[in-house]
Every structure is written in structure tokens, then in C-alpha cells.
Short mmCIF file of N, CA and C in Angstrom, two decimals:
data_model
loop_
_atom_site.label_atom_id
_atom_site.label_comp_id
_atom_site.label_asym_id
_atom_site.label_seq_id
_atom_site.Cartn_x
_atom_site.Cartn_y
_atom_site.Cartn_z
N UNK A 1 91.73 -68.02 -60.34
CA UNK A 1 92.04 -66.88 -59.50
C UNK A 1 92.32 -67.37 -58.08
N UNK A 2 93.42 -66.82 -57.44
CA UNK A 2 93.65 -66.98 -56.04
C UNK A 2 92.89 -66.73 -54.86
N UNK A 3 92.09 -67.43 -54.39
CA UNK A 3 91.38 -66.73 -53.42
C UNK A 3 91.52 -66.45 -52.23
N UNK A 4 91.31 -65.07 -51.89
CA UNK A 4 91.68 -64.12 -50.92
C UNK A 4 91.55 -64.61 -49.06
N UNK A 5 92.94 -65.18 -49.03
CA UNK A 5 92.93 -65.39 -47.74
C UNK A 5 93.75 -64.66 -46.71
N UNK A 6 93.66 -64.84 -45.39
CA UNK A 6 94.28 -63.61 -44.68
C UNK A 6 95.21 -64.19 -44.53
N UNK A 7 96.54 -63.83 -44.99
CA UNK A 7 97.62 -64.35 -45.27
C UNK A 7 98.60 -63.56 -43.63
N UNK A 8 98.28 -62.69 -42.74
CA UNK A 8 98.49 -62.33 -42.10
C UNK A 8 97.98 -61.96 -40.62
N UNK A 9 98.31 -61.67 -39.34
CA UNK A 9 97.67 -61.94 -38.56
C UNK A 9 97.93 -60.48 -37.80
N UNK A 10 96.89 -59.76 -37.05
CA UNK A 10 97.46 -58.40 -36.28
C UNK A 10 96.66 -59.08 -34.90
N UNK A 11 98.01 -58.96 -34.02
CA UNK A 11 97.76 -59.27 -32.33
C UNK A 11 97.63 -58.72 -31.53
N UNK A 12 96.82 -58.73 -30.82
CA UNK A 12 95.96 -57.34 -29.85
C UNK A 12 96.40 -57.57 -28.25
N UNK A 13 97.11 -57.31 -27.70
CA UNK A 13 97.46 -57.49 -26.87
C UNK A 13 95.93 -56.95 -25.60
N UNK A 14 95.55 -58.29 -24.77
CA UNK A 14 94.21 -57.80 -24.30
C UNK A 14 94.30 -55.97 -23.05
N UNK A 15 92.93 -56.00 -23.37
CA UNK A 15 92.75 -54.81 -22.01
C UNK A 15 94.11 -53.64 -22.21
N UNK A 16 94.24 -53.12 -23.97
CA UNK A 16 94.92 -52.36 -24.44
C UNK A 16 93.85 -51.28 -25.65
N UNK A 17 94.04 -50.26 -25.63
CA UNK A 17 92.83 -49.14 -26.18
C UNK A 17 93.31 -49.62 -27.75
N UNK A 18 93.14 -48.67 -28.64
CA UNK A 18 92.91 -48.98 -29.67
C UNK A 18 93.96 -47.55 -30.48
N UNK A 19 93.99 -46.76 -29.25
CA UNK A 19 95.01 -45.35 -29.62
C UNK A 19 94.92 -45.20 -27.57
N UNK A 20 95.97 -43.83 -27.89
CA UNK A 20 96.31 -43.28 -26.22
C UNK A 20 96.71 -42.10 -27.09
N UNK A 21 95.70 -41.42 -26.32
CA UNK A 21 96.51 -39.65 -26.35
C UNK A 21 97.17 -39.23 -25.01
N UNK A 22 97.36 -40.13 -24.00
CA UNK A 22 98.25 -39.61 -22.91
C UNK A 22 99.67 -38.47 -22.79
N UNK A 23 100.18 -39.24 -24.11
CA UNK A 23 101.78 -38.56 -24.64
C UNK A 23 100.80 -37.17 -24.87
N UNK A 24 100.11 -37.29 -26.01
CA UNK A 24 99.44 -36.05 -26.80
C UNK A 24 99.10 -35.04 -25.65
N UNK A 25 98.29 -35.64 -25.01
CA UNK A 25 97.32 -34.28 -24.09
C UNK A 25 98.89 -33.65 -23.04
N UNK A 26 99.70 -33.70 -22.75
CA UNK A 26 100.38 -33.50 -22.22
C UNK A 26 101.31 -32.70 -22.52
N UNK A 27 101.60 -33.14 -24.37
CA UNK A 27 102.42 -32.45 -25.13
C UNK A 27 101.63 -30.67 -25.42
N UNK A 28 100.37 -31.18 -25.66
CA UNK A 28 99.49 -30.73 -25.95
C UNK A 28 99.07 -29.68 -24.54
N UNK A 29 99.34 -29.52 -22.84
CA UNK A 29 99.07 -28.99 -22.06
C UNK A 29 97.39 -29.01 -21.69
N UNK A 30 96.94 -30.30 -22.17
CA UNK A 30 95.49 -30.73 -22.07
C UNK A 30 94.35 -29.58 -22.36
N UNK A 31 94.78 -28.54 -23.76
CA UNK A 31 94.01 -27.78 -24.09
C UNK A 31 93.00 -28.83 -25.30
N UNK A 32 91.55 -29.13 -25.07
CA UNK A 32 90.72 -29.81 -26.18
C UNK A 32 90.64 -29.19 -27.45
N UNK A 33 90.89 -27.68 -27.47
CA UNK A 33 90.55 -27.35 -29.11
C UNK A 33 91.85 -27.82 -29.71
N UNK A 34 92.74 -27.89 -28.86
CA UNK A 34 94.39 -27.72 -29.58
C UNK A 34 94.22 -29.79 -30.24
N UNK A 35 93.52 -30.32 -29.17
CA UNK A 35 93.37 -31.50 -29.43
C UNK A 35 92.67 -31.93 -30.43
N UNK A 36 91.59 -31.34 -30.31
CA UNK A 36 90.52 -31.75 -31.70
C UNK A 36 91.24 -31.29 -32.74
N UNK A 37 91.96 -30.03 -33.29
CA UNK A 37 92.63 -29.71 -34.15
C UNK A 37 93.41 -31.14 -34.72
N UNK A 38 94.35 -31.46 -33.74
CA UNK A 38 95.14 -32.53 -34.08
C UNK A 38 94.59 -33.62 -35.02
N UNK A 39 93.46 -33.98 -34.14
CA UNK A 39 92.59 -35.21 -34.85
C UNK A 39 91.72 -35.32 -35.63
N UNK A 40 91.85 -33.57 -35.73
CA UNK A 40 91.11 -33.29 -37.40
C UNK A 40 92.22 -33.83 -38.43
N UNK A 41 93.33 -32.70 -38.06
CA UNK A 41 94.24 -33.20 -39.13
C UNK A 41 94.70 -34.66 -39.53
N UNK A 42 95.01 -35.22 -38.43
CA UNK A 42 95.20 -36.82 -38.66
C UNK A 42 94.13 -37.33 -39.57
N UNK A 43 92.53 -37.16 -38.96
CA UNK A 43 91.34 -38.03 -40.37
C UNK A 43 91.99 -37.31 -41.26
N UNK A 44 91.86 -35.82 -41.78
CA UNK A 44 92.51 -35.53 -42.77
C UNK A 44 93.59 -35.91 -43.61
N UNK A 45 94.75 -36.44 -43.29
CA UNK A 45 95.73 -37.02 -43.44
C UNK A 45 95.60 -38.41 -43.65
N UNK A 46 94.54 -39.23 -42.81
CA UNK A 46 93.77 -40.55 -43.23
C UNK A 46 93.33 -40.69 -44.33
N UNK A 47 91.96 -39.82 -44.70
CA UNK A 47 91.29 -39.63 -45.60
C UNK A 47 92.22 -39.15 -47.35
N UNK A 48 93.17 -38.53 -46.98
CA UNK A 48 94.28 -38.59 -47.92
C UNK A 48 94.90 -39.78 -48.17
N UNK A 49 95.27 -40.02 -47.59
CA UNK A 49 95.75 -41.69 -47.47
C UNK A 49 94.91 -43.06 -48.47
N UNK A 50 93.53 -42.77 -47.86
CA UNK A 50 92.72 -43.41 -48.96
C UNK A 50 92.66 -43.39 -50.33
N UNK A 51 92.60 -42.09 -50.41
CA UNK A 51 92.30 -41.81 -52.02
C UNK A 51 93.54 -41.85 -52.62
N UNK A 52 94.73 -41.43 -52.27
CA UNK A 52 96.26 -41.90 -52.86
C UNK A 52 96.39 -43.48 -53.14
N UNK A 53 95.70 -44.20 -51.70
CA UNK A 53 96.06 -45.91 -52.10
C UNK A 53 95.31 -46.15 -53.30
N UNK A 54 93.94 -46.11 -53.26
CA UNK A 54 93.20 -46.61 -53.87
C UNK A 54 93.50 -46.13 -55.88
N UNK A 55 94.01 -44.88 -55.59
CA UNK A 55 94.43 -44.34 -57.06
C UNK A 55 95.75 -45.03 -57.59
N UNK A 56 96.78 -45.12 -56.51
CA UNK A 56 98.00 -46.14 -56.94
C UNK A 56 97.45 -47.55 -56.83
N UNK A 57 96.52 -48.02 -56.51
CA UNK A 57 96.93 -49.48 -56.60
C UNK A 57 96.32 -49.62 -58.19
N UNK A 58 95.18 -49.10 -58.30
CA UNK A 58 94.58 -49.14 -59.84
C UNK A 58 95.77 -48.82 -61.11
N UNK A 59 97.04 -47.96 -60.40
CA UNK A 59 97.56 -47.48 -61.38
C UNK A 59 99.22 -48.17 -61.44
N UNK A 60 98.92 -49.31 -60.36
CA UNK A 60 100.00 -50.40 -60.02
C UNK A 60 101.23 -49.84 -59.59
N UNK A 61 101.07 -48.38 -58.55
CA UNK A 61 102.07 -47.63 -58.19
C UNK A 61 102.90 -47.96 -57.22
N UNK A 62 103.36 -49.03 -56.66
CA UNK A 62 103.74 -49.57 -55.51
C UNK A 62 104.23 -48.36 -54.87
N UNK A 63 105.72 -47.75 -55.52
CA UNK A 63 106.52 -46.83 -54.92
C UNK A 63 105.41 -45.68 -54.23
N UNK A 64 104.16 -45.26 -54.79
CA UNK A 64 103.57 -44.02 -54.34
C UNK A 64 102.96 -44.69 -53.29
N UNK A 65 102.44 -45.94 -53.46
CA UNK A 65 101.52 -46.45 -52.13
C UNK A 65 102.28 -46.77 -50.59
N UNK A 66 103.87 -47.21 -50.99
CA UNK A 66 104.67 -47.17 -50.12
C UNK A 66 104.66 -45.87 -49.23
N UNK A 67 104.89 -44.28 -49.95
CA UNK A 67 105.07 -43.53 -49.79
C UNK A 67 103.85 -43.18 -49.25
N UNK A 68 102.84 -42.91 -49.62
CA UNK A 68 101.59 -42.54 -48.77
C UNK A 68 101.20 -43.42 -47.48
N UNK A 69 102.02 -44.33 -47.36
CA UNK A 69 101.58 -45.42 -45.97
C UNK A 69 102.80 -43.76 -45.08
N UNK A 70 103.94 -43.98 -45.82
CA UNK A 70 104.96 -43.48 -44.80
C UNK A 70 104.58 -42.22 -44.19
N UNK A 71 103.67 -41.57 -45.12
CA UNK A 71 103.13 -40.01 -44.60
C UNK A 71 102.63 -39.93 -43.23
N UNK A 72 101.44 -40.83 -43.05
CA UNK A 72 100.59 -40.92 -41.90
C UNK A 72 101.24 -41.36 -40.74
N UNK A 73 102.66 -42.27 -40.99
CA UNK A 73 103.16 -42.68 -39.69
C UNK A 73 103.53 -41.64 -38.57
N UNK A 74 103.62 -40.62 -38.66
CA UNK A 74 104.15 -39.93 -37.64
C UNK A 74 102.79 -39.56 -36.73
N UNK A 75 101.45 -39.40 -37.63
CA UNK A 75 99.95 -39.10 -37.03
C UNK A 75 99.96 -39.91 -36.40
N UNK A 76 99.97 -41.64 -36.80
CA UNK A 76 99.66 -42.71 -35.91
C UNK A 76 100.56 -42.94 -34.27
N UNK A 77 101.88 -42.38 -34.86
CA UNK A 77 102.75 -42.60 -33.41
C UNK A 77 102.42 -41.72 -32.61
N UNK A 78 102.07 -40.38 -32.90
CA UNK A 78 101.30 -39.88 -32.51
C UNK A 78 100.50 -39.66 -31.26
N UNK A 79 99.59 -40.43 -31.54
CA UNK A 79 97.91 -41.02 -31.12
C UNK A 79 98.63 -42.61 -30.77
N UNK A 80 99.58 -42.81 -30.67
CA UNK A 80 99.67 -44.76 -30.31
C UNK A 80 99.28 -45.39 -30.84
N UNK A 81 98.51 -45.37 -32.11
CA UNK A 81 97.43 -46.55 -32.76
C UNK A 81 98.67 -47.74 -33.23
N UNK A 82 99.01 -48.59 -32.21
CA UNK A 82 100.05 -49.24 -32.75
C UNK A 82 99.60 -50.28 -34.05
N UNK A 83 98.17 -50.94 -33.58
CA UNK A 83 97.59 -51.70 -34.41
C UNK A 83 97.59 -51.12 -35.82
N UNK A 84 97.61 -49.98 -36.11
CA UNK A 84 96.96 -49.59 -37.13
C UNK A 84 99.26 -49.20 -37.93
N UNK A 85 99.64 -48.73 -36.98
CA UNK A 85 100.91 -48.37 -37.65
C UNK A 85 101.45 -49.87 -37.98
N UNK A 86 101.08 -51.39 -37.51
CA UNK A 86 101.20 -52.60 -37.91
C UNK A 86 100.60 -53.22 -39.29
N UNK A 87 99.50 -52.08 -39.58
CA UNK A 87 99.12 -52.38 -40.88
C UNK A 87 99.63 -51.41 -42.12
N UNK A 88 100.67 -50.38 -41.70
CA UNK A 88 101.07 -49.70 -42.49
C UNK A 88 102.35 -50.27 -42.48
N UNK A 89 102.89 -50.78 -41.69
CA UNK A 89 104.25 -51.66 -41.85
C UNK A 89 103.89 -52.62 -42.90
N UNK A 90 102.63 -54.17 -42.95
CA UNK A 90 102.63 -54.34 -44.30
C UNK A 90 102.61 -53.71 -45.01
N UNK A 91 101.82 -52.94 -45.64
CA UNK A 91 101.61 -52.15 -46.77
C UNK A 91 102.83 -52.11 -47.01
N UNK A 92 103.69 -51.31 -46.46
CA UNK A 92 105.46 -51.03 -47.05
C UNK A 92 106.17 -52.24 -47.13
N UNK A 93 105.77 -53.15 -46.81
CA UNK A 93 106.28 -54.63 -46.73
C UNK A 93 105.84 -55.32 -48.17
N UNK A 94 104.82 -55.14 -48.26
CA UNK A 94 104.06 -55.50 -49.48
C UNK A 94 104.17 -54.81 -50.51
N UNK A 95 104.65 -53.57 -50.56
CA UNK A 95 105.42 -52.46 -51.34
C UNK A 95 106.39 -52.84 -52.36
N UNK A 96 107.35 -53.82 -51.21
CA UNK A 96 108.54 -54.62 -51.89
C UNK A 96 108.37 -55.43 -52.49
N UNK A 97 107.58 -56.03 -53.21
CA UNK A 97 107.55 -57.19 -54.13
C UNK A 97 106.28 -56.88 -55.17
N UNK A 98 106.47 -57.36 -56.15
CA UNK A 98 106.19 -57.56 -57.41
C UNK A 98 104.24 -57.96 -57.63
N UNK A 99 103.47 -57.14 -58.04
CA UNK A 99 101.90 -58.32 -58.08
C UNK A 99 101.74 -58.50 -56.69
N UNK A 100 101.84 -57.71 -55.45
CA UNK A 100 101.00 -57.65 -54.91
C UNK A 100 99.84 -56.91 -54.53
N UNK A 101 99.47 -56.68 -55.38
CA UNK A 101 98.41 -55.23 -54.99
C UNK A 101 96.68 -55.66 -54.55
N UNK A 102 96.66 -56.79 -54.07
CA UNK A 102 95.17 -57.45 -53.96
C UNK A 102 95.79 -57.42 -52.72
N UNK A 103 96.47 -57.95 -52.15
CA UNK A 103 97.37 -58.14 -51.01
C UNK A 103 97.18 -56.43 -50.02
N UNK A 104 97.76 -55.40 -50.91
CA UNK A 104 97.43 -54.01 -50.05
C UNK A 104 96.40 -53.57 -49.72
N UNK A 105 95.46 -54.00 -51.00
CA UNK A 105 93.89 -53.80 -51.10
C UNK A 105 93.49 -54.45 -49.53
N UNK A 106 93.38 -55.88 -49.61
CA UNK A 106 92.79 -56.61 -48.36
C UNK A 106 93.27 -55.69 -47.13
N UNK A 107 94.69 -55.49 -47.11
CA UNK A 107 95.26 -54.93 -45.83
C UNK A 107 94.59 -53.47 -45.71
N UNK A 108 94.56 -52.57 -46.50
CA UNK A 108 93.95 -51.48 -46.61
C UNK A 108 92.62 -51.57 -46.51
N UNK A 109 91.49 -52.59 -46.62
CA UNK A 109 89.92 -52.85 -46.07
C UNK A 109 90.10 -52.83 -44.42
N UNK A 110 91.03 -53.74 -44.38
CA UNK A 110 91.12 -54.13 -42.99
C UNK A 110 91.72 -53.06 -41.81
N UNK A 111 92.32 -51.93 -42.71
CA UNK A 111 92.82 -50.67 -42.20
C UNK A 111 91.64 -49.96 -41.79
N UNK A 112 91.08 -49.92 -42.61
CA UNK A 112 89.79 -48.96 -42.60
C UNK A 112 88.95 -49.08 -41.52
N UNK A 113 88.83 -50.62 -41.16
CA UNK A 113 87.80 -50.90 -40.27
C UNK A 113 88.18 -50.63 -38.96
N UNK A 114 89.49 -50.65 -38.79
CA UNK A 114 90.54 -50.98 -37.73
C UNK A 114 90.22 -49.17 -37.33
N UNK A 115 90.42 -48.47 -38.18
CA UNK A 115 90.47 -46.90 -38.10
C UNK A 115 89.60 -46.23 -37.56
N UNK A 116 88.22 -46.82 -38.21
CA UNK A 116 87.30 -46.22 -37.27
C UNK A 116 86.99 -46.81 -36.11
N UNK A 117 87.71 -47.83 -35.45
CA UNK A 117 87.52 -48.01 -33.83
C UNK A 117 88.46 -47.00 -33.19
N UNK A 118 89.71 -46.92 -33.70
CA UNK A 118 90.94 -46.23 -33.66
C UNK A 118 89.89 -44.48 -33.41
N UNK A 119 89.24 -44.07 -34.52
CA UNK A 119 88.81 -42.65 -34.50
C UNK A 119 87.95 -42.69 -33.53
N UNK A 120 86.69 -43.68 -33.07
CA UNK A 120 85.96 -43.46 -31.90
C UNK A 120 86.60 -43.38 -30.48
N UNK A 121 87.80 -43.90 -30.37
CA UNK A 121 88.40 -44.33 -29.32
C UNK A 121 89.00 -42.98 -29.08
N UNK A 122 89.68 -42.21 -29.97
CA UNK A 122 90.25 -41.06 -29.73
C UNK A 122 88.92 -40.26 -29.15
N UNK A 123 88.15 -40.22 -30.01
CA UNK A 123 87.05 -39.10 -30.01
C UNK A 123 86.83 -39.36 -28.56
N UNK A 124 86.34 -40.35 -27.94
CA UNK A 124 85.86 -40.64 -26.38
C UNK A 124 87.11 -40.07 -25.41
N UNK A 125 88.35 -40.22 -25.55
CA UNK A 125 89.14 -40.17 -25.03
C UNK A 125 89.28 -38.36 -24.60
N UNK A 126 89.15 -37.54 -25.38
CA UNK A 126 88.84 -36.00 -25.63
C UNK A 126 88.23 -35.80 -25.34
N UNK A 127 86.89 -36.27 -25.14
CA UNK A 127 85.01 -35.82 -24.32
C UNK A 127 85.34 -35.96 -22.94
N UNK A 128 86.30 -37.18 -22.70
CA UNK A 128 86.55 -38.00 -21.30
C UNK A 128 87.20 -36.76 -20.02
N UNK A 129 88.31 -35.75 -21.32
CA UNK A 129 89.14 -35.40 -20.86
C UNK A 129 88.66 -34.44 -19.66
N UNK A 130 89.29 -34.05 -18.37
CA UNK A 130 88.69 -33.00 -17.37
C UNK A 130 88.43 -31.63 -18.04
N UNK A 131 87.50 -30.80 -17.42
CA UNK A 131 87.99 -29.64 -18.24
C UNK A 131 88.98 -28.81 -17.32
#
């Protein structure tokens, strides 16, 4: 068996957040419920995200796992989480070829972890906000 190395690298450009709702709160007229709404729906839309990958990769669905990365992109641009829309670019990258699905798996652990700095960072960012 091949053992699981990080065949890829995500680069953090320093003294950069992890998301920016700047665009958002603005679009948004810096109302917080209108905001929290948002970032309900996005985990929501996350949390969808999970259970679609995890059901296509068992069921070796590339095309659906492709497709469920593509859903969430518009949440992530969103919110800025560039890091995190860099790991949905593999995924669709990894989409394209044949037997990789240990490959989405790893990238999709590494999503996860990435997400919830991504979700605290928002969350602070909304408490932060003036009233």
C-alpha cells in the first residue's frame, strides 16, 4: 500500500486572516442578524458538503464529488476563505483522474481542520463588529 504523503502544499501568505467579511458586512449594510444568517447557511452548505464527499468517495463518484466541491465555492468567495477555496480547487483537480480518491479523502481531512479556524475566525469577526 502507498503511504499517505502530502503530496501537496497550501501557502499562507503571513499576517493574512483565515476569511474577511469586509466585502460581506458592507454588502450586507453591517446588519449582524443578516450576517449570522449568512454563516449559518454557509456551515450549512459545509456540513452538506461533508456528507456528499464522504458518500461519493465510498461510492467512487468522482463526477458528484467534483460537483459538491463546486457548490460551496460561491459561500467561500464569499467570506474570502481563499485557503480553503485552494483546497476545493484540488478536490476538482483530483476529480480529473482516475483512483484518486485517498488523495480527496487526505485533502478533505485537511479541509476540515482548515474550516474550523476559517468558522472561528468568521464568528470573532461578527462579535468584533460595532453595533
Amino acid at each position: 500500500m502507498m503511504s499517505r504523503i502530502n503530496l501537496f502544499t497550501v501557502k499562507k501568505k503571513l499576517n493574512t486572516k483565515n476569511a474577511d467579511i469586509s466585502k460581506l458586512v458592507t454588502e450586507c449594510l453591517g446588519d449582524k442578524e443578516y450576517l449570522n444568517e449568512v454563516v449559518v447557511l454557509l456551515n450549512d452548505n459545509i456540513e452538506e458538503f461533508y456528507d456528499t464527499i464522504e458518500v461519493c468517495i465510498k461510492a467512487k463518484d468522482r463526477f458528484s464529488i467534483s460537483r459538491g466541491a463546486h457548490k460551496i465555492k460561491n459561500g467561500l468567495e464569499m467570506v474570502q476563505a481563499s485557503v480553503l477555496l485552494h483546497y476545493v480547487d484540488l478536490i476538482q483537480k483530483e476529480c480529473q483522474h482516475l483512483d484518486t480518491f485517498w488523495k480527496v479523502q487526505d485533502i478533505l481531512n485537511q479541509f476540515k481542520i482548515e474550516y474550523k479556524l476559517v468558522k472561528e475566525s468568521l464568528s470573532n469577526q461578527i462579535n468584533n463588529l460595532d453595533d
